[in-house]
Each structure stands twice: as C-alpha cells, then as structure tokens.
Short mmCIF file of C-alpha atoms in Angstrom, two decimals:
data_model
loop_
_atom_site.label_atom_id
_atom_site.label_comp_id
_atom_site.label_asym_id
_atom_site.label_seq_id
_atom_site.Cartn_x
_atom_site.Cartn_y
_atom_site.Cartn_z
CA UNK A 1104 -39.47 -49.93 -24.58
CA UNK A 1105 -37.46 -47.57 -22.70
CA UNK A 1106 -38.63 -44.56 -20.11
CA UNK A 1107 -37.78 -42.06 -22.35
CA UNK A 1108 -40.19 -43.71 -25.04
CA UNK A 1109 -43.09 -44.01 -23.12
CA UNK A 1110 -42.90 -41.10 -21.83
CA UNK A 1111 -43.35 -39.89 -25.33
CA UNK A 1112 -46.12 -42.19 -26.45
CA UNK A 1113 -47.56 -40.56 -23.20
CA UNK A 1114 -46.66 -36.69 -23.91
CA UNK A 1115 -48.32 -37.38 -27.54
CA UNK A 1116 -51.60 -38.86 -26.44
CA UNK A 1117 -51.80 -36.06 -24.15
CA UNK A 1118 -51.18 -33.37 -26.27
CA UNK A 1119 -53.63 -34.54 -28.89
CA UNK A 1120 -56.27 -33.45 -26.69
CA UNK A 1121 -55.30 -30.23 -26.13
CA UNK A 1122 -56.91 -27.92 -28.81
CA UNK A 1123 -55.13 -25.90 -31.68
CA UNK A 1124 -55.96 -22.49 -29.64
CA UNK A 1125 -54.42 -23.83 -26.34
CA UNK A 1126 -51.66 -25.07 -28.58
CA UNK A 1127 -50.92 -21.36 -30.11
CA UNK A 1128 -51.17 -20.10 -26.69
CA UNK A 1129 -49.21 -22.27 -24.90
CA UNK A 1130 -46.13 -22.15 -28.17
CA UNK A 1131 -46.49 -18.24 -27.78
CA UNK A 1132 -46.49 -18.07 -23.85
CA UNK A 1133 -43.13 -20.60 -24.26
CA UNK A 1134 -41.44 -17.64 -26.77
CA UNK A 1135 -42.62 -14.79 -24.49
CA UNK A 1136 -40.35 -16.97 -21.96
CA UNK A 1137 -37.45 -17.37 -23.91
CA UNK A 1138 -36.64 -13.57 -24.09
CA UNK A 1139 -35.62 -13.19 -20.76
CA UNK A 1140 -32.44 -11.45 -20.79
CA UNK A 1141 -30.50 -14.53 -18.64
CA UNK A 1142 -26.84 -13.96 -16.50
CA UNK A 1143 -24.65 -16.01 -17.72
CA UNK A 1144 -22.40 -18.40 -15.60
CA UNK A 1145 -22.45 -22.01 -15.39
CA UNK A 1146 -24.24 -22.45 -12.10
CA UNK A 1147 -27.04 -19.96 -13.32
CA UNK A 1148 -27.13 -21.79 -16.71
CA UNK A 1149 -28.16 -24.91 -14.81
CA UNK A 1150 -30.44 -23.55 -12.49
CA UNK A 1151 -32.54 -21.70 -15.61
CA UNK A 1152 -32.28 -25.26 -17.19
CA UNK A 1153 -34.09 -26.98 -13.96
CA UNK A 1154 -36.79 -23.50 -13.98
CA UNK A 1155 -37.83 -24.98 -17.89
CA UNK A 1156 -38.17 -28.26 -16.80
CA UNK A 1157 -40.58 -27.41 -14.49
CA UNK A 1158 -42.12 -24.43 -16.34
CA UNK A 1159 -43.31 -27.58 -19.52
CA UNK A 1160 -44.50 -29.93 -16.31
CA UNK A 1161 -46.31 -26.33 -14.92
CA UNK A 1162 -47.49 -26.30 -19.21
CA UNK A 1163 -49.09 -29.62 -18.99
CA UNK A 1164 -50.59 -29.36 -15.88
CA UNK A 1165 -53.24 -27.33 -17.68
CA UNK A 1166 -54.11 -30.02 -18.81
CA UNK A 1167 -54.73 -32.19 -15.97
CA UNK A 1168 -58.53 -31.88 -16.44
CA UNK A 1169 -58.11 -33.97 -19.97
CA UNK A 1170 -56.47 -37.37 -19.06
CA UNK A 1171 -54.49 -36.83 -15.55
CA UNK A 1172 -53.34 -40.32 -15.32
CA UNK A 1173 -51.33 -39.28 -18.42
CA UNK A 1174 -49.44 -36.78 -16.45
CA UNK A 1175 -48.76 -38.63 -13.55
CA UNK A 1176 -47.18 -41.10 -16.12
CA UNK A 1177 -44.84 -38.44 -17.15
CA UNK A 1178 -44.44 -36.94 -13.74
CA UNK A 1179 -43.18 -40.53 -12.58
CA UNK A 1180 -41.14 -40.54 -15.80
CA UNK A 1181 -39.18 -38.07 -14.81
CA UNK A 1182 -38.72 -38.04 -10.94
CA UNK A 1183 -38.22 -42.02 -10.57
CA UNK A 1184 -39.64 -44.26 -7.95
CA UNK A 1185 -38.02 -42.51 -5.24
CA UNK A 1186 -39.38 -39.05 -5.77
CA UNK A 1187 -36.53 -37.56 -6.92
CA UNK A 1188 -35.40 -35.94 -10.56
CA UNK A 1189 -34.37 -38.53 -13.35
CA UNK A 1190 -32.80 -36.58 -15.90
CA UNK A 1191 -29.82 -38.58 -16.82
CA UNK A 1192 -26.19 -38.03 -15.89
CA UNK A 1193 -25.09 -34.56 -16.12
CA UNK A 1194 -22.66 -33.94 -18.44
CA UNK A 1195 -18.88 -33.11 -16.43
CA UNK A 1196 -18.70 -30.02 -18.79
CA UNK A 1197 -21.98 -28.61 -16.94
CA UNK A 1198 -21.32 -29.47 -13.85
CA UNK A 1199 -21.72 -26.77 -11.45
CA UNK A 1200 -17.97 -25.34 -9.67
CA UNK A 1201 -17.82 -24.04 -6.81
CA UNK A 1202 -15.88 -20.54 -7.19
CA UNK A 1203 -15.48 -18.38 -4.04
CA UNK A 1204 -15.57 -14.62 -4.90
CA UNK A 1205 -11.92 -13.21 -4.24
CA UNK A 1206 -11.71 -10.83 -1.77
CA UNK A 1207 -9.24 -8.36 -2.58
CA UNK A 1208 -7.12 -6.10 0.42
CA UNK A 1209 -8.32 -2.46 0.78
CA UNK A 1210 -4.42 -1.95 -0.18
CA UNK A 1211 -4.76 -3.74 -3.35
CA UNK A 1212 -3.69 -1.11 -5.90
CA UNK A 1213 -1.66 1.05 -3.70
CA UNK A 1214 2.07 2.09 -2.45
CA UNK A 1215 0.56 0.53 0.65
CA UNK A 1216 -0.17 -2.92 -0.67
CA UNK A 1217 3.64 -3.65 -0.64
CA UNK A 1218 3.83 -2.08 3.20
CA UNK A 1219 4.85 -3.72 6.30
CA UNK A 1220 1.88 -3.77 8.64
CA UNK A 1221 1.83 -2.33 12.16
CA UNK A 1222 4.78 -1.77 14.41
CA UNK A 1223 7.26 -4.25 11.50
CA UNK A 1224 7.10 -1.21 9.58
CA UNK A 1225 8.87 1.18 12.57
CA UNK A 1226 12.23 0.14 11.30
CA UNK A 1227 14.92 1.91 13.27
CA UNK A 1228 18.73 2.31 12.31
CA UNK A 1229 21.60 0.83 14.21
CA UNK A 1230 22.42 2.22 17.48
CA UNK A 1231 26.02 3.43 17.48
CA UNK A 1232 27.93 5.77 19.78
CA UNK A 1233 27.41 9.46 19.46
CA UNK A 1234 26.46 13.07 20.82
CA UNK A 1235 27.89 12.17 24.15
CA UNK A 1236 25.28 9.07 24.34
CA UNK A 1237 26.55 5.41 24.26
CA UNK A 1238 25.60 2.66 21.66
CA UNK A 1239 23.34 1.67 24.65
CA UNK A 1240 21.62 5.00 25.68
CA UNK A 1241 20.93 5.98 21.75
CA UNK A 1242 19.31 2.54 20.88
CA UNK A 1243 17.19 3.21 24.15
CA UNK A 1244 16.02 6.71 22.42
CA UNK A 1245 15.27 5.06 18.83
CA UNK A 1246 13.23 2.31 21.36
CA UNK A 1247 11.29 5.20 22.28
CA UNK A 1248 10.92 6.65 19.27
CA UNK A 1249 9.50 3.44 18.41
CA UNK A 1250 6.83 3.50 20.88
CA UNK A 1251 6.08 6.98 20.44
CA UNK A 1252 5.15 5.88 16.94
CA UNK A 1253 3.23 3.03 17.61
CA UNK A 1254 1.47 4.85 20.99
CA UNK A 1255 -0.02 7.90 18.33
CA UNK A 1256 -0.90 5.54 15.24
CA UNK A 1257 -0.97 2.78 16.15
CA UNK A 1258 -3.23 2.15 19.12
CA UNK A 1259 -6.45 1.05 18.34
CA UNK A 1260 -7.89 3.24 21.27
CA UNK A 1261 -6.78 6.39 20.30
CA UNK A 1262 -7.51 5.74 16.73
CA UNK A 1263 -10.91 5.99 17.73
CA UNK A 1264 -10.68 8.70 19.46
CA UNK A 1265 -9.80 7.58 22.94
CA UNK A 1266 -7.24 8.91 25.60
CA UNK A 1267 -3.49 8.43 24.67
CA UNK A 1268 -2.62 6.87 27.74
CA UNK A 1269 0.62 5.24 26.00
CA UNK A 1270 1.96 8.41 24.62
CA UNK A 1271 1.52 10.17 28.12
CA UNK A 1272 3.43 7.25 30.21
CA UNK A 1273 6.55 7.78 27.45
CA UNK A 1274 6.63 11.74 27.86
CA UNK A 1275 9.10 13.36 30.00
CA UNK A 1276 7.06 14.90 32.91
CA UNK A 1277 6.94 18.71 31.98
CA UNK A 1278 5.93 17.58 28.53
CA UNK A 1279 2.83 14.93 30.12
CA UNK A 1280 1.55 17.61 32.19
CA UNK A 1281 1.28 19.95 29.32
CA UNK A 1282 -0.08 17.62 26.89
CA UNK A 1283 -2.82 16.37 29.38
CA UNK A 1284 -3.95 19.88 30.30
CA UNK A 1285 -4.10 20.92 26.49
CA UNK A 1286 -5.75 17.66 25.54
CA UNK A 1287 -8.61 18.02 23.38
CA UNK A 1288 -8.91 22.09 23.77
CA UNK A 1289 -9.35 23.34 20.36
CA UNK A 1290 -10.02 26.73 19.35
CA UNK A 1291 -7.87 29.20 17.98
CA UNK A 1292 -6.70 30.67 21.43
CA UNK A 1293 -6.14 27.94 22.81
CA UNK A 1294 -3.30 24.85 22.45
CA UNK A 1295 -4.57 21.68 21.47
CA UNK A 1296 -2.20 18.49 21.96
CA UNK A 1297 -4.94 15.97 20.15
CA UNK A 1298 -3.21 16.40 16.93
CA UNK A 1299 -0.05 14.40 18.15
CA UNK A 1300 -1.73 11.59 17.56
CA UNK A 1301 -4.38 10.28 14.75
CA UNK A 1302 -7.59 10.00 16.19
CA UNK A 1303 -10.57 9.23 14.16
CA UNK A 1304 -13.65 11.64 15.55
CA UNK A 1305 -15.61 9.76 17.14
CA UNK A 1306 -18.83 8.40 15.11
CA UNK A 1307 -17.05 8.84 11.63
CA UNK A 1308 -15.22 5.70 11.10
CA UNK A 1309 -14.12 2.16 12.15
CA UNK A 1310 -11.70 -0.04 10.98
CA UNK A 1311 -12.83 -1.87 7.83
CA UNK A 1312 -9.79 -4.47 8.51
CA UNK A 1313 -7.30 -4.65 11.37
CA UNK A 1314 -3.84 -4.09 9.34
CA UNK A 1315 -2.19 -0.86 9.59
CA UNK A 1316 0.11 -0.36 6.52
CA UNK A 1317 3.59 1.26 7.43
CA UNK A 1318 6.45 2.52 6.05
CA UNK A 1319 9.37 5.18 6.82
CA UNK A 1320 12.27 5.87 8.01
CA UNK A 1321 14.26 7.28 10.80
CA UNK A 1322 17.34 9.16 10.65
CA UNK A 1323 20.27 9.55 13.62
CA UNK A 1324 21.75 13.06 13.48
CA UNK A 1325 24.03 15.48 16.40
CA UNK A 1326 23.43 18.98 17.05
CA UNK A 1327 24.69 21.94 19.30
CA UNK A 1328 22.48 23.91 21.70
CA UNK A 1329 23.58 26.11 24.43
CA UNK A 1330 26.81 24.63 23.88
CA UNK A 1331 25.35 21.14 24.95
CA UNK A 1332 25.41 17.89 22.37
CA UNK A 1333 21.98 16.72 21.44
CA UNK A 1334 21.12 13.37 19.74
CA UNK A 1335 18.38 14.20 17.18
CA UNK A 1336 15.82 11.29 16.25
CA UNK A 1337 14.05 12.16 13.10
CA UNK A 1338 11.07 10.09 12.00
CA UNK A 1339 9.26 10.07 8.79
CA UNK A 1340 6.60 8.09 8.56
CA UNK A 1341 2.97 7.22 6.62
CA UNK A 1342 0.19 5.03 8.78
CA UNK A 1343 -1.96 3.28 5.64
CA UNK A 1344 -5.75 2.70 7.17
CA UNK A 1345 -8.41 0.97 5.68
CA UNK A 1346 -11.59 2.83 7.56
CA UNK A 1347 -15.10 2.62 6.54
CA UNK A 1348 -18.85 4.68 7.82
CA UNK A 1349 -19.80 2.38 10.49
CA UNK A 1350 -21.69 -0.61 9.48
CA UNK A 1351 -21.33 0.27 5.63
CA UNK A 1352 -18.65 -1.67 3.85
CA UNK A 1353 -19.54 -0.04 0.89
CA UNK A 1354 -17.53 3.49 1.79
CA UNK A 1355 -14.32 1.19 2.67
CA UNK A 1356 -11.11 3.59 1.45
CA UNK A 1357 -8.05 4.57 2.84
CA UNK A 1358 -6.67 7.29 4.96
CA UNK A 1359 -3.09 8.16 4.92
CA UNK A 1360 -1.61 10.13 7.72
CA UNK A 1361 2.13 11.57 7.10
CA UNK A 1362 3.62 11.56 10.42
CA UNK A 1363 7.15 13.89 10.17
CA UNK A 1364 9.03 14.49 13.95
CA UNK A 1365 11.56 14.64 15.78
CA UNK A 1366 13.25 13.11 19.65
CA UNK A 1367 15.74 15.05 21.27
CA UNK A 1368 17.98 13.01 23.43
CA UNK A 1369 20.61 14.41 25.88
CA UNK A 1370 23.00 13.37 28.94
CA UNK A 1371 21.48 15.81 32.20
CA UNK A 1372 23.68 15.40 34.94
CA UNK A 1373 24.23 11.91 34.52
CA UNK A 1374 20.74 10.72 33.23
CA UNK A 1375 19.33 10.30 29.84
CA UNK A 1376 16.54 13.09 28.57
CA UNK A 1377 14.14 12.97 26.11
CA UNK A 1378 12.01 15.53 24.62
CA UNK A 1379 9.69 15.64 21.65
CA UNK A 1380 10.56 18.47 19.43
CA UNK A 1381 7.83 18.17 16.94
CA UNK A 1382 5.66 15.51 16.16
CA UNK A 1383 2.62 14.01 13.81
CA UNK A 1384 3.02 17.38 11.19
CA UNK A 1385 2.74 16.04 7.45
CA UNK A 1386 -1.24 15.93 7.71
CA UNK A 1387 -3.84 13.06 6.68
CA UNK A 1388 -5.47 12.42 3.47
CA UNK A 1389 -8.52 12.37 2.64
CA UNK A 1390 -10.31 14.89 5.39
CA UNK A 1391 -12.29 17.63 5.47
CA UNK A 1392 -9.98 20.81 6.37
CA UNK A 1393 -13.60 22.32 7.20
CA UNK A 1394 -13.02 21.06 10.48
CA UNK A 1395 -10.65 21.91 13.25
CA UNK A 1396 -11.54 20.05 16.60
CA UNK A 1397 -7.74 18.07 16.52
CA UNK A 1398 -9.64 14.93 14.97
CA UNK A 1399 -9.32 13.88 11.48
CA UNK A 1400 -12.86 13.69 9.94
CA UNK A 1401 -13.10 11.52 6.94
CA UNK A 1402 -13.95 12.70 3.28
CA UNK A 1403 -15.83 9.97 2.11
CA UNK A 1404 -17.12 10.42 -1.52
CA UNK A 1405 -20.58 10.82 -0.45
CA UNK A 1406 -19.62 13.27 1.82
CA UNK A 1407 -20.76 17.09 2.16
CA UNK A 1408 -18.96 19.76 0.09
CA UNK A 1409 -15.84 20.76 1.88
CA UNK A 1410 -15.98 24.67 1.21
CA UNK A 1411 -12.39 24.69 2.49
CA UNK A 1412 -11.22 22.27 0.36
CA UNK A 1413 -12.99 23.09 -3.03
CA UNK A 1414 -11.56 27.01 -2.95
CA UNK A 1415 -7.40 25.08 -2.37
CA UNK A 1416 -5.16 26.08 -5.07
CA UNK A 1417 -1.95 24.67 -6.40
CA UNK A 1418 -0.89 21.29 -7.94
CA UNK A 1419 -2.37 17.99 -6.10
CA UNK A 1420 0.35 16.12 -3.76
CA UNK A 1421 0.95 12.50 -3.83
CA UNK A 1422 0.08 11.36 0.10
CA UNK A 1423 2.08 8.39 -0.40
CA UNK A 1424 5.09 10.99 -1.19
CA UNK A 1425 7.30 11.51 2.40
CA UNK A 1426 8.68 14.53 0.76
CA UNK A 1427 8.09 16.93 3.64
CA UNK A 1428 5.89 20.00 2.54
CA UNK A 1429 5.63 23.28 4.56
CA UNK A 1430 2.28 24.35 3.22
CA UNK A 1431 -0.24 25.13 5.45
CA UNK A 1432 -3.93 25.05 5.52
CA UNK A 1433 -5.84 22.49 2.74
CA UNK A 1434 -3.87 20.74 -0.15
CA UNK A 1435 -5.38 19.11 -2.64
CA UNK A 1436 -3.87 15.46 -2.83
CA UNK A 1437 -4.10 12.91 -6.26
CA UNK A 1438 -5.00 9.86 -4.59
CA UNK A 1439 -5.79 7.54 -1.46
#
C-alpha cells in the first residue's frame, strides 16, 4: 500500500467521527476561505497553495480530541521521517522564478534619457585661428568655457547650495571680487551673483541618482568693440537632474535648468582676457517663481500653490527646447 493510500484509509477513519454539524461547518468555513480575492503571480500562487495545506492540517486538528494518533499518522504522511514537507515533485511549470523588479532611470521617457551625462556632454567646437587669438589661445577660452560650465552645474557642492569656489578661481579678478561681495544678497536693491550657478536651496532636495544629463552646444563667433577684436564664446546648454525631498524616493522628478551665456576673450597687451558677459539666463523647470532668494526651490507635485505661477499667462514652453526666450518673470512649461 502506498503513503498516499494510507494516508487516506487514515483521513477516512478520522473523519467518520467528526459529526454532520462539524462537517457543515467545517465545508462552509473552507468556502468562506476560498473567496479571498488572491494576487496573482506564480510565486504567490505557490505560497497560497502551501497556506491550504496547512489551513486542512489546522481543519483536522479540531479534531485531535477524537483519535490523535490518526493525525499524527497523517502529519507523518506528509512531512516524512525527516520533518520536512513530502508533497511530491513540483511540477517545472510551477516552479517559482526568480524575477528582479526593473529599475527604470529617472530619464526614462525623456529628451534626457538619450543625453550624455556630466562634463561628456560640454562638447566644444574646434579651436581654429581667429579675432586676433591663435588656434592655441581660443581652444584655451572654449577650455574655460568648459569649466565654467561644469564649475556652475555641475559641482555637486554648489548644487546643494554650497560656495562656488570653482567658478571664483576661473573669474578674471575684477569679476571674483564682485561676484564674492554680491554672493547670496538678494533683494530687489541689491545684486545677487547666486543665480550664476544652480544651487538647490538648501533643505529642498538631494540627488535621487548621481548622473547629470547634458546636452548643448557652443558656438565660436568675432566681434568689434571700441575698435578692438573680441572672440565671443556662446554656450547653450540644459543640466537634466534627477532630485528628490530628502529621504522620500517617492517625489523623484526632474529639474531642467537652461543655461544660455556667453565668454569674451581678447589679446590685452600681450596677454589673453576673459570675461563673462552673461551667464546661467534660460531659467529652471519645475520651481516655484514665488521665491526669489537666487536658489531654485523645487515644485514638487505635492507642493504648496505657487500664487505666482498659477496667475502666468501664455502658451506652455517645452524646457527641453534651447530656443532662447526673452520672457521674463514665470512661464508655464509642458513637461519635466
């Protein structure tokens, strides 16, 4: 005779004891059971399966007061001599499989998911001879376009808010001393040189991932001033960020900060000048335009009204668009 036999002749002895009333309960408690609205999946399947095994053992065990050397027959029955469950080979169709949830980028979806990340996407045209500068002394003012780039979006520091220590070592000196003095003064009689750069205020945001999405251009052009040849840089860039409330993955989105300016290069009396002309206008997308401190504050979309923004007028703008816009004040923008 096999196991599965006995345990039978076992399971039928037993229930025969059991009385017609514990038998209606026991059939009706088992439907009650079955009604269970159940996720579907194959791993779940089998662990519900294993939870009904042990709910009919949990059944019998009622009635352990009747005959309990019957139920330790079936209890052996099933586990084996070692303890453990004997249910037979599971079927390979049942098996369960191991799937690890995909994790998709913050970018997936966007312009910026096809980006070069961090300073790869500071792509610079060849250096060639012109405005009174050599090949040499023009690629050296596209290298510091470069790192003026990279110094005001790119470093983590300032993104959060800290000193731009970078951007102030690559600044002519009249221009250092005047950005350090106006550094984070804002008001409306006063100069403010925070907005150079994009700086998070501090508190709002962190990094949800470390990848900076970037893509522009630069363009090489010559122009007359006072009679004197200028080299002008002009960059056009947008920084892609993946930010997040602190500790909350759940209000991951991205920010996208237009960054239009331009590098003025020049030959004084034998050495090579360099002066920022403009630099970091194009704005940042999505933040409140209630606020006007020099940092970009977040519009997350459990955020607080933004009076500002709600009374804007005119047709949304496309942040990933580099068309340059000379608006002013808040815009309305389609998408992050």
């Amino acid at each position: 005779m096999s196991d599965i036999d006995d345990i039978d002749q076992r399971f039928n002895a037993l229930t025969a004891q059991i009385s017609q009333d514990e038998r209606q309960r026991m059939a009706s408690s088992a439907a009650r059971g079955q009604t269970r609205p159940l996720r579907r999946g194959r791993r779940r399947r089998l662990r519900i399966a294993a939870v009904i095994a042990v709910a009919v053992l949990a059944g019998t065990g009622l009635t352990v007061t009747y005959r309990p050397d019957l139920v330790d027959g079936i209890h052996t029955g099933l586990t084996g001599v070692d303890g453990g469950m004997n249910l037979g080979a599971i079927p390979e169709e049942t098996m369960p499989v191991d799937v690890k949830p995909v994790e998709l980028s913050p970018f997936y979806g966007s312009p910026a998911e096809k980006y070069a990340e961090g300073a790869k996407g500071l792509v610079m045209p060849e250096a060639k001879a012109m405005g009174g500068l050599s090949r040499k002394e023009v690629s050296a003012a596209l290298e510091r376009a470069g790192k003026l780039l990279a110094a005001s979006h790119l470093d983590r520091g300032v993104l959060m808010g800290g000193r731009p220590k970078k951007l102030l070592a690559l600044l002519e000196a009249e221009q250092r001393e005047w950005f350090a003095r106006n550094l984070d003064r804002s008001g409306k009689s006063r100069t403010d040189s925070r907005p150079w750069v994009t700086s998070l205020a501090p508190g709002t945001a962190e990094l949800a991932v470390k990848a900076i999405k970037v893509n522009g251009e630069t363009r090489l052009s010559v122009f007359r001033d006072h009679g004197r040849r200028i080299v002008r840089i002009k960059v056009n860039y947008l920084f892609v960020y993946a930010i997040r409330r602190p500790g909350q993955p759940a209000t991951t989105m991205r920010l996208v900060a237009h960054s239009v300016g331009t590098l003025e290069a020049w030959k004084d009396s034998g050495r090579l000048r360099f002066w920022v002309a403009q630099w970091n206008s194009g704005g940042t997308t999505p933040a409140r335009c209630d606020v006007d401190d020099g940092f970009v504050h977040p519009f997350y979309s459990d955020s607080e009204t933004d009076e500002k923004a709600a009374a804007a007028t005119g047709a949304p703008t496309d942040p990933y668009s580099r068309e340059e816009t000379h608006g002013e004040g808040c815009q309305l923008a389609s998408r992050t």
